[in-house]
Amino acid sequence: MQVPKIDYELLRENSVWGRYVINDTIAAYLENSGSLYKVETIGKSVEKRPIQMITLGNGQSKILMWSQMHGNESTTTKAVLDFINWVRSSSKFAGKIQERCTIKIIPMLNPDGAVSYTRANANKIDLNRDAQERTQPESKVLRKVFDSFKPDYAFNLHDQRTIFNVGQTPKPATVSFLAPAHDEIRSVSDSRKVSMQLIVTMNHCLQQLIPGQVGRFDDSFNSNCVGDCFQMLGTPTILFEAGHFPDDYERERTRECIFWALSKAIEVITVGRISEYDAKDYFSIPENNKLFFDVLVKNVHVLSSLYDPRSSIGMLYEEVLKDGAVSFELQIAEIGMLDTFFGHKTYDCTVMPDFLFLKEGNNPITKLIC
């Protein structure tokens, strides 16, 4: 089956942009669905905000996706709206997807955390560590959908921090994947093999767009994580992690990458070609590492006896919600001999004298000179 060329810019949902995405942000989009797809409220959050679900198609292959399980991880929410625009388009292949697949999408599982721009829900519980006990209403909503829908594939959509690089390279992990383990020894079950095969096909696609910027997330087993739990139940589950693209702190370029990954996975499911991909190639994707700072200043003379006189300073942005928008505030994360680390922005004081002064109270040191 011929898959038509996709013009992403025509599919991007321009009504939703940036890092702060809440129920109100996507309300107009969902309300304007008409007969193109079904939108329903499937439950309420701790603070009684609606949790909504979109259903596309009525085919035999069943896919469940959920985003913003962590409220401050909004990139994949934007990407799923772009993806919906593709599936509901007038192309013949979009019609084939709807004919062969039923796709249920929960765009915002944690609307309270989204409003406060926090990882946890209103009870300060990480929903991705609540898979077994299901103490929270949001966790119960997701499991109820899972049990009733009985998906053939589950896509767990997240963001990851700017600290992640690919392997030992200076490449940011713009997108990372994980085929969650289903047991302590991380064996390859039938469902995990399918997860790996789908990741391989998405990696092939993304290497054309972001070569060297796809990583493999840590697969340590934790039965309290939703992905591991669903894998234990025999459903091929994939963790998506939307990471950093250079100079893209609003994560609009990363959003596009997630769109391409989703569209490729659904394409392969639709045409029934998963078996053509070798699960062993999953292990050729380099593991993530944590070797990035947002700003790395090398060869700084530190006016403090606590540190080597020619140290480096690694700084990270703290994401702070202010007046309904996310502000990026630079904070010192580490001082020392950081020779093995990388910076999304790097400055070398040996060639940039008098580069940096730090205000009092920002760290145990009060002044730096190059």
PDB file of C-alpha atoms in Angstrom, residues 8-17 29 78 81-83 85 88 252 255:
ATOM      1  CA  TYR A   8       3.611  18.338   8.285  1.00  0.00           C
ATOM      2  CA  GLU A   9       3.195  22.109   8.225  1.00  0.00           C
ATOM      3  CA  LEU A  10      -0.345  21.689   6.932  1.00  0.00           C
ATOM      4  CA  LEU A  11      -1.113  19.320   9.806  1.00  0.00           C
ATOM      5  CA  ARG A  12       0.465  21.233  12.691  1.00  0.00           C
ATOM      6  CA  GLU A  13      -2.229  22.398  15.076  1.00  0.00           C
ATOM      7  CA  ASN A  14      -1.262  26.049  15.403  1.00  0.00           C
ATOM      8  CA  SER A  15      -3.835  26.793  18.103  1.00  0.00           C
ATOM      9  CA  VAL A  16      -1.617  24.966  20.617  1.00  0.00           C
ATOM     10  CA  TRP A  17       1.965  26.104  21.134  1.00  0.00           C
ATOM     11  CA  TYR A  29      -9.784  21.983  19.399  1.00  0.00           C
ATOM     12  CA  LYS A  78       0.836  18.920  20.993  1.00  0.00           C
ATOM     13  CA  LEU A  81      -3.163  16.860  18.025  1.00  0.00           C
ATOM     14  CA  ASP A  82      -1.019  17.081  14.879  1.00  0.00           C
ATOM     15  CA  PHE A  83      -1.336  13.318  14.536  1.00  0.00           C
ATOM     16  CA  ASN A  85      -5.146  16.131  12.085  1.00  0.00           C
ATOM     17  CA  ARG A  88      -8.806  12.830  10.107  1.00  0.00           C
ATOM     18  CA  GLU A 252       8.217  22.774  18.746  1.00  0.00           C
ATOM     19  CA  ARG A 255       6.925  18.049  18.709  1.00  0.00           C
TER      20      ARG A 255
END
